[in-house]
Short mmCIF file of C-alpha atoms in Angstrom, two decimals:
data_model
loop_
_atom_site.label_atom_id
_atom_site.label_comp_id
_atom_site.label_asym_id
_atom_site.label_seq_id
_atom_site.Cartn_x
_atom_site.Cartn_y
_atom_site.Cartn_z
CA MET V 1 79.64 -8.54 29.50
CA THR V 2 79.20 -12.23 29.34
CA ALA V 3 78.79 -14.00 26.03
CA VAL V 4 75.56 -15.83 25.44
CA THR V 5 76.20 -19.40 24.52
CA ASP V 6 73.74 -21.45 22.48
CA ALA V 7 71.90 -24.10 24.50
CA PRO V 8 72.60 -27.61 23.30
CA ALA V 9 69.89 -29.04 21.05
CA PRO V 10 67.79 -31.79 22.65
CA PRO V 11 68.68 -35.23 21.43
CA ARG V 12 66.53 -36.50 18.60
CA LYS V 13 64.71 -39.75 18.83
CA PRO V 14 66.04 -42.29 16.40
CA ALA V 15 63.82 -42.82 13.36
CA PRO V 16 61.94 -46.10 13.38
CA THR V 17 63.62 -48.75 11.39
CA ARG V 18 62.05 -50.33 8.32
CA GLY V 19 61.24 -53.51 10.22
CA LYS V 20 59.43 -51.63 12.99
CA ARG V 21 57.40 -49.63 10.46
CA THR V 22 56.45 -52.83 8.63
CA ARG V 23 55.28 -54.53 11.84
CA ALA V 24 53.30 -51.43 12.82
CA ASN V 25 51.62 -51.33 9.40
CA GLN V 26 50.77 -55.01 9.62
CA ARG V 27 49.19 -54.55 13.05
CA ALA V 28 47.16 -51.60 11.75
CA MET V 29 46.09 -53.63 8.71
CA TRP V 30 44.87 -56.55 10.82
CA PHE V 31 43.10 -54.14 13.17
CA LEU V 32 41.20 -52.64 10.23
CA LEU V 33 40.44 -56.04 8.66
CA LEU V 34 39.24 -57.65 11.89
CA PRO V 35 35.63 -56.29 11.74
CA SER V 36 35.17 -57.75 8.26
CA LEU V 37 37.03 -61.02 8.95
CA LEU V 38 35.02 -61.95 12.04
CA PRO V 39 31.70 -62.46 10.16
CA VAL V 40 33.53 -64.53 7.52
CA VAL V 41 35.06 -66.76 10.19
CA ILE V 42 31.83 -67.05 12.19
CA PHE V 43 29.42 -67.61 9.30
CA SER V 44 31.64 -69.30 6.70
CA VAL V 45 34.85 -70.85 8.01
CA TYR V 46 33.43 -72.29 11.23
CA PRO V 47 30.32 -73.86 9.61
CA LEU V 48 32.53 -75.33 6.88
CA ALA V 49 34.97 -76.84 9.37
CA ASN V 50 32.11 -78.07 11.56
CA GLY V 51 30.38 -79.63 8.55
CA ILE V 52 33.54 -81.50 7.59
CA TRP V 53 33.87 -82.78 11.15
CA LEU V 54 30.21 -83.86 11.34
CA GLY V 55 30.76 -86.03 8.27
CA PHE V 56 32.94 -88.29 10.44
CA THR V 57 30.40 -88.59 13.26
CA ASP V 58 26.99 -90.16 13.94
CA ALA V 59 25.33 -86.78 14.66
CA GLN V 60 21.52 -86.88 14.81
CA ALA V 61 18.85 -84.18 14.99
CA GLY V 62 17.75 -83.14 18.44
CA TYR V 63 18.52 -80.82 21.34
CA GLN V 64 21.72 -81.61 23.25
CA VAL V 65 22.09 -84.95 21.50
CA THR V 66 25.52 -86.42 22.00
CA TYR V 67 27.38 -87.84 19.05
CA HIS V 68 30.61 -89.71 18.58
CA ALA V 69 33.29 -90.01 15.95
CA THR V 70 32.69 -92.92 13.60
CA GLY V 71 35.63 -92.54 11.24
CA LEU V 72 34.81 -93.48 7.66
CA GLU V 73 31.58 -95.30 8.49
CA ASN V 74 29.38 -92.68 6.78
CA TYR V 75 31.48 -92.79 3.63
CA VAL V 76 31.40 -96.60 3.49
CA ARG V 77 27.62 -96.42 3.80
CA LEU V 78 27.61 -93.80 1.06
CA LEU V 79 29.40 -96.10 -1.37
CA HIS V 80 26.67 -98.74 -0.96
CA ASP V 81 23.69 -96.33 -1.04
CA ASP V 82 21.82 -96.87 -4.32
CA LEU V 83 19.61 -93.84 -3.69
CA PHE V 84 22.68 -91.62 -3.46
CA TRP V 85 24.16 -92.95 -6.69
CA ASN V 86 20.84 -92.41 -8.42
CA SER V 87 20.77 -88.79 -7.24
CA PHE V 88 24.38 -88.39 -8.29
CA LYS V 89 23.57 -89.62 -11.81
CA ILE V 90 20.61 -87.25 -12.02
CA GLY V 91 22.80 -84.41 -10.75
CA LEU V 92 25.37 -85.02 -13.49
CA ILE V 93 22.66 -85.13 -16.17
CA TRP V 94 21.16 -81.92 -14.81
CA ALA V 95 24.47 -80.07 -14.43
CA PHE V 96 25.90 -80.98 -17.85
CA SER V 97 22.60 -80.43 -19.68
CA VAL V 98 21.89 -77.05 -18.12
CA THR V 99 25.49 -75.84 -18.46
CA ILE V 100 25.81 -76.83 -22.14
CA LEU V 101 22.41 -75.43 -23.14
CA GLN V 102 23.03 -72.26 -21.15
CA PHE V 103 26.32 -71.69 -22.90
CA LEU V 104 25.06 -72.36 -26.44
CA LEU V 105 21.95 -70.20 -26.09
CA ALA V 106 23.86 -67.48 -24.26
CA LEU V 107 26.54 -67.41 -26.96
CA GLY V 108 23.91 -66.99 -29.67
CA LEU V 109 22.11 -64.27 -27.72
CA ALA V 110 25.38 -62.47 -26.92
CA MET V 111 26.39 -62.43 -30.59
CA LEU V 112 22.93 -61.14 -31.49
CA LEU V 113 23.17 -58.35 -28.92
CA ASN V 114 26.65 -57.51 -30.19
CA ALA V 115 25.48 -57.19 -33.81
CA GLY V 116 24.32 -53.59 -33.42
CA LEU V 117 20.62 -54.25 -33.90
CA ARG V 118 17.96 -51.65 -33.18
CA PHE V 119 16.57 -51.38 -29.66
CA GLN V 120 19.46 -53.37 -28.22
CA TRP V 121 19.65 -50.73 -25.46
CA LEU V 122 16.28 -52.08 -24.33
CA VAL V 123 16.94 -55.77 -25.00
CA ARG V 124 20.14 -55.89 -22.92
CA PRO V 125 18.46 -54.89 -19.62
CA LEU V 126 15.53 -57.22 -20.37
CA ALA V 127 17.97 -60.11 -20.83
CA LEU V 128 18.94 -59.71 -17.16
CA VAL V 129 15.40 -60.10 -15.82
CA PRO V 130 15.60 -63.87 -15.08
CA TRP V 131 18.93 -63.38 -13.30
CA ALA V 132 17.57 -60.52 -11.18
CA MET V 133 14.67 -62.63 -9.91
CA PRO V 134 15.18 -64.88 -6.85
CA SER V 135 15.28 -68.58 -7.70
CA VAL V 136 12.22 -69.27 -5.54
CA ILE V 137 10.16 -66.71 -7.48
CA VAL V 138 11.37 -68.16 -10.78
CA ALA V 139 10.37 -71.65 -9.65
CA ILE V 140 6.90 -70.49 -8.55
CA LEU V 141 6.29 -68.73 -11.88
CA TRP V 142 7.35 -71.76 -13.91
CA LYS V 143 5.31 -74.05 -11.66
CA LEU V 144 2.26 -71.98 -12.60
CA ILE V 145 3.23 -72.22 -16.28
CA TYR V 146 3.52 -76.01 -16.01
CA LEU V 147 0.17 -76.51 -14.26
CA PRO V 148 -1.62 -79.40 -16.00
CA ASP V 149 -5.13 -77.87 -15.91
CA ALA V 150 -4.62 -74.10 -15.79
CA GLY V 151 -1.06 -73.67 -17.03
CA ILE V 152 -0.14 -71.33 -19.87
CA LEU V 153 2.04 -73.94 -21.59
CA ASN V 154 -0.70 -76.53 -22.02
CA ALA V 155 -3.14 -73.86 -23.17
CA ALA V 156 -0.72 -72.55 -25.78
CA LEU V 157 0.16 -76.03 -27.09
CA LYS V 158 -3.51 -77.00 -27.33
CA ALA V 159 -4.30 -73.75 -29.14
CA VAL V 160 -1.82 -74.53 -31.92
CA GLY V 161 -2.85 -78.18 -32.09
CA ILE V 162 0.38 -79.77 -30.81
CA ILE V 163 -1.36 -81.62 -27.95
CA ASP V 164 -4.94 -82.75 -27.45
CA THR V 165 -4.93 -83.43 -23.69
CA ASN V 166 -3.25 -81.66 -20.81
CA VAL V 167 0.24 -82.80 -19.91
CA ASN V 168 1.42 -83.05 -16.30
CA TRP V 169 4.92 -81.75 -16.99
CA LEU V 170 6.27 -81.88 -13.44
CA GLY V 171 4.42 -85.06 -12.50
CA SER V 172 5.53 -87.21 -15.40
CA PHE V 173 8.37 -89.69 -14.93
CA GLU V 174 9.66 -88.97 -18.45
CA LEU V 175 9.09 -85.20 -18.66
CA ALA V 176 9.84 -83.95 -15.14
CA LEU V 177 13.63 -83.75 -15.53
CA PRO V 178 13.56 -82.13 -19.02
CA ALA V 179 10.97 -79.62 -17.77
CA VAL V 180 13.16 -78.71 -14.81
CA ILE V 181 16.21 -78.43 -17.08
CA VAL V 182 14.36 -75.87 -19.21
CA VAL V 183 13.75 -73.75 -16.11
CA GLY V 184 17.38 -74.03 -15.07
CA VAL V 185 18.56 -72.90 -18.50
CA TRP V 186 16.15 -69.94 -18.53
CA ALA V 187 17.13 -68.82 -15.04
CA GLY V 188 20.91 -69.05 -15.48
CA MET V 189 21.36 -67.96 -19.10
CA PRO V 190 21.49 -64.16 -18.49
CA GLN V 191 24.68 -64.17 -16.44
CA THR V 192 26.42 -66.27 -19.10
CA THR V 193 25.09 -63.97 -21.83
CA ILE V 194 26.39 -60.81 -20.18
CA THR V 195 29.80 -62.38 -19.55
CA LEU V 196 30.16 -63.55 -23.16
CA LEU V 197 28.88 -60.21 -24.44
CA ALA V 198 31.62 -58.43 -22.52
CA GLY V 199 34.17 -60.75 -24.11
CA LEU V 200 32.77 -60.11 -27.59
CA GLN V 201 32.94 -56.36 -27.12
CA ASN V 202 36.58 -56.59 -26.10
CA THR V 203 37.50 -58.39 -29.34
CA PRO V 204 39.22 -55.85 -31.66
CA PHE V 205 36.99 -55.03 -34.61
CA GLU V 206 40.05 -54.59 -36.81
CA LEU V 207 40.68 -58.34 -36.69
CA HIS V 208 37.24 -59.03 -38.12
CA GLU V 209 37.80 -56.48 -40.86
CA ALA V 210 41.16 -58.01 -41.77
CA ALA V 211 39.66 -61.51 -41.88
CA ALA V 212 36.78 -60.26 -44.06
CA LEU V 213 39.23 -58.63 -46.46
CA ASP V 214 41.03 -61.98 -46.70
CA GLY V 215 37.80 -63.57 -47.86
CA ALA V 216 36.75 -65.29 -44.63
CA ASN V 217 33.03 -65.88 -44.22
CA ALA V 218 31.09 -65.42 -40.98
CA TRP V 219 31.81 -68.94 -39.67
CA GLN V 220 35.51 -68.68 -40.50
CA ARG V 221 35.73 -65.31 -38.74
CA PHE V 222 34.08 -66.83 -35.69
CA VAL V 223 36.48 -69.79 -35.61
CA THR V 224 39.68 -67.83 -36.28
CA VAL V 225 38.97 -64.50 -34.56
CA THR V 226 36.03 -64.57 -32.17
CA TRP V 227 36.45 -67.95 -30.50
CA PRO V 228 40.20 -67.67 -29.67
CA ALA V 229 39.54 -64.33 -27.96
CA LEU V 230 36.43 -65.65 -26.22
CA ARG V 231 37.78 -69.03 -25.15
CA PRO V 232 39.32 -68.06 -21.76
CA ILE V 233 36.07 -66.34 -20.75
CA ALA V 234 34.03 -69.30 -22.00
CA VAL V 235 36.08 -71.75 -19.93
CA ALA V 236 35.74 -69.61 -16.80
CA ILE V 237 31.99 -68.99 -17.03
CA SER V 238 31.12 -72.56 -18.03
CA SER V 239 33.16 -73.88 -15.08
CA LEU V 240 31.34 -71.59 -12.66
CA ASP V 241 27.99 -72.49 -14.22
CA PHE V 242 28.69 -76.19 -13.76
CA VAL V 243 29.52 -75.75 -10.08
CA TRP V 244 26.41 -73.61 -9.49
CA ASN V 245 24.17 -76.00 -11.38
CA PHE V 246 25.49 -79.13 -9.68
CA ASN V 247 24.88 -77.49 -6.28
CA SER V 248 21.44 -76.27 -7.27
CA PHE V 249 18.79 -76.70 -4.59
CA GLY V 250 16.09 -74.00 -4.30
CA LEU V 251 14.89 -74.06 -7.91
CA VAL V 252 14.33 -77.82 -8.11
CA TYR V 253 13.05 -78.06 -4.54
CA VAL V 254 10.24 -75.58 -5.17
CA LEU V 255 9.38 -77.12 -8.55
CA THR V 256 9.26 -80.83 -7.69
CA GLU V 257 10.86 -81.45 -4.26
CA GLY V 258 12.83 -84.19 -6.02
CA GLY V 259 9.81 -86.03 -7.41
CA PRO V 260 8.13 -87.76 -9.00
CA GLY V 261 9.67 -90.94 -7.63
CA GLY V 262 13.08 -89.31 -7.25
CA ARG V 263 13.33 -88.45 -10.96
CA THR V 264 14.58 -84.93 -10.16
CA GLN V 265 16.28 -85.62 -6.84
CA LEU V 266 19.64 -83.85 -7.12
CA PRO V 267 22.45 -84.70 -4.65
CA MET V 268 21.82 -81.56 -2.59
CA LEU V 269 18.13 -82.47 -2.33
CA PHE V 270 19.09 -85.97 -1.23
CA ALA V 271 21.40 -84.55 1.46
CA TYR V 272 18.69 -82.13 2.61
CA GLN V 273 16.21 -84.99 2.89
CA ARG V 274 18.62 -87.06 4.95
CA ALA V 275 19.41 -84.13 7.26
CA PHE V 276 15.99 -82.58 7.88
CA GLY V 277 13.72 -85.44 6.85
CA ASN V 278 15.51 -88.32 8.59
CA GLY V 279 17.56 -86.27 11.07
CA GLU V 280 20.85 -87.87 9.98
CA PHE V 281 23.11 -84.84 10.24
CA GLY V 282 26.32 -86.85 10.20
CA TYR V 283 25.40 -88.77 7.08
CA ALA V 284 24.13 -85.61 5.35
CA ALA V 285 27.41 -83.84 6.16
CA ALA V 286 29.32 -86.76 4.66
CA LEU V 287 27.21 -86.38 1.51
CA GLY V 288 28.14 -82.72 1.31
CA ASN V 289 31.83 -83.47 1.82
CA ALA V 290 31.74 -86.10 -0.92
CA MET V 291 30.06 -83.65 -3.31
CA VAL V 292 32.79 -81.07 -2.69
CA VAL V 293 35.49 -83.62 -3.53
CA VAL V 294 33.62 -84.77 -6.66
CA ILE V 295 33.14 -81.21 -7.92
CA MET V 296 36.79 -80.35 -7.31
CA ALA V 297 37.89 -83.49 -9.19
CA ILE V 298 35.59 -82.87 -12.16
CA MET V 299 36.50 -79.20 -12.42
CA GLY V 300 40.20 -79.95 -12.00
CA ALA V 301 40.15 -82.45 -14.86
CA TYR V 302 38.07 -80.12 -17.03
CA LEU V 303 40.27 -77.08 -16.47
CA TRP V 304 43.45 -79.11 -16.94
CA ARG V 305 42.20 -80.34 -20.31
CA GLN V 306 41.12 -76.87 -21.41
CA LEU V 307 44.42 -75.28 -20.42
CA ARG V 308 46.36 -78.09 -22.09
CA GLU V 309 44.46 -77.55 -25.33
CA ALA V 310 44.98 -73.79 -25.07
CA VAL V 311 48.76 -74.28 -24.84
#
């Protein structure tokens, strides 16, 4: 009787090394991310890179129009363009005014909503209404309010005896910019309010109680307890608000189209006019590039100062 011998076990495949597993995971990750990255590259990265390039060319509107590189010619022209500098000044006035008023009013409203008043469950959603509305709709509604003959604002002011004759709010050289600033503040205040309200609710209530026990009044509690906790959020939201306001286009375009006489012509409106009104795509792209650099410089200096003071 022959003994049965065990068959030799088949050789095992060596386990993949750590490096091979890492490379395989990276390939799988890029394969999964590719469908979402392609739209970003096509609709964001490529237009941005193409816009930067057009700023150094003499590109004009038209079908199959050839254009050539001109170096810094557009930027030299920009430095001597009085209309651009006027729009830049108006843009700074608009951005700083809207951002500061938005923040102050939003801070007051956020503290009011955080005070535990009755019906705040209803007021909080209503505070988001201007933010939920498209900017074009907001501009159309306020344009109807500002109508000189049939507007609600003139009717209300005449009813209480503040004015005797109708005021052309959006057609006046002195009042057009303040009127547009009011609309910008109303439209952008909700997002700042909700952000500051979230910061207020994250402030420990025990700190307020301890400060009150030490004899601190409401203003002292705000300065010593509320503001230090709220400051990082305030810096972040005010910085974002400034960038959004400086790049504002749709709201002011629907309200005034930059008029009267360029009194509300923001830099983005000026660039739009040069691109689609005069067909100067290269010059308009240079305007956009310059605005990006200006915004980055202003925000860099602002954030550096805020962080330096925080330290």
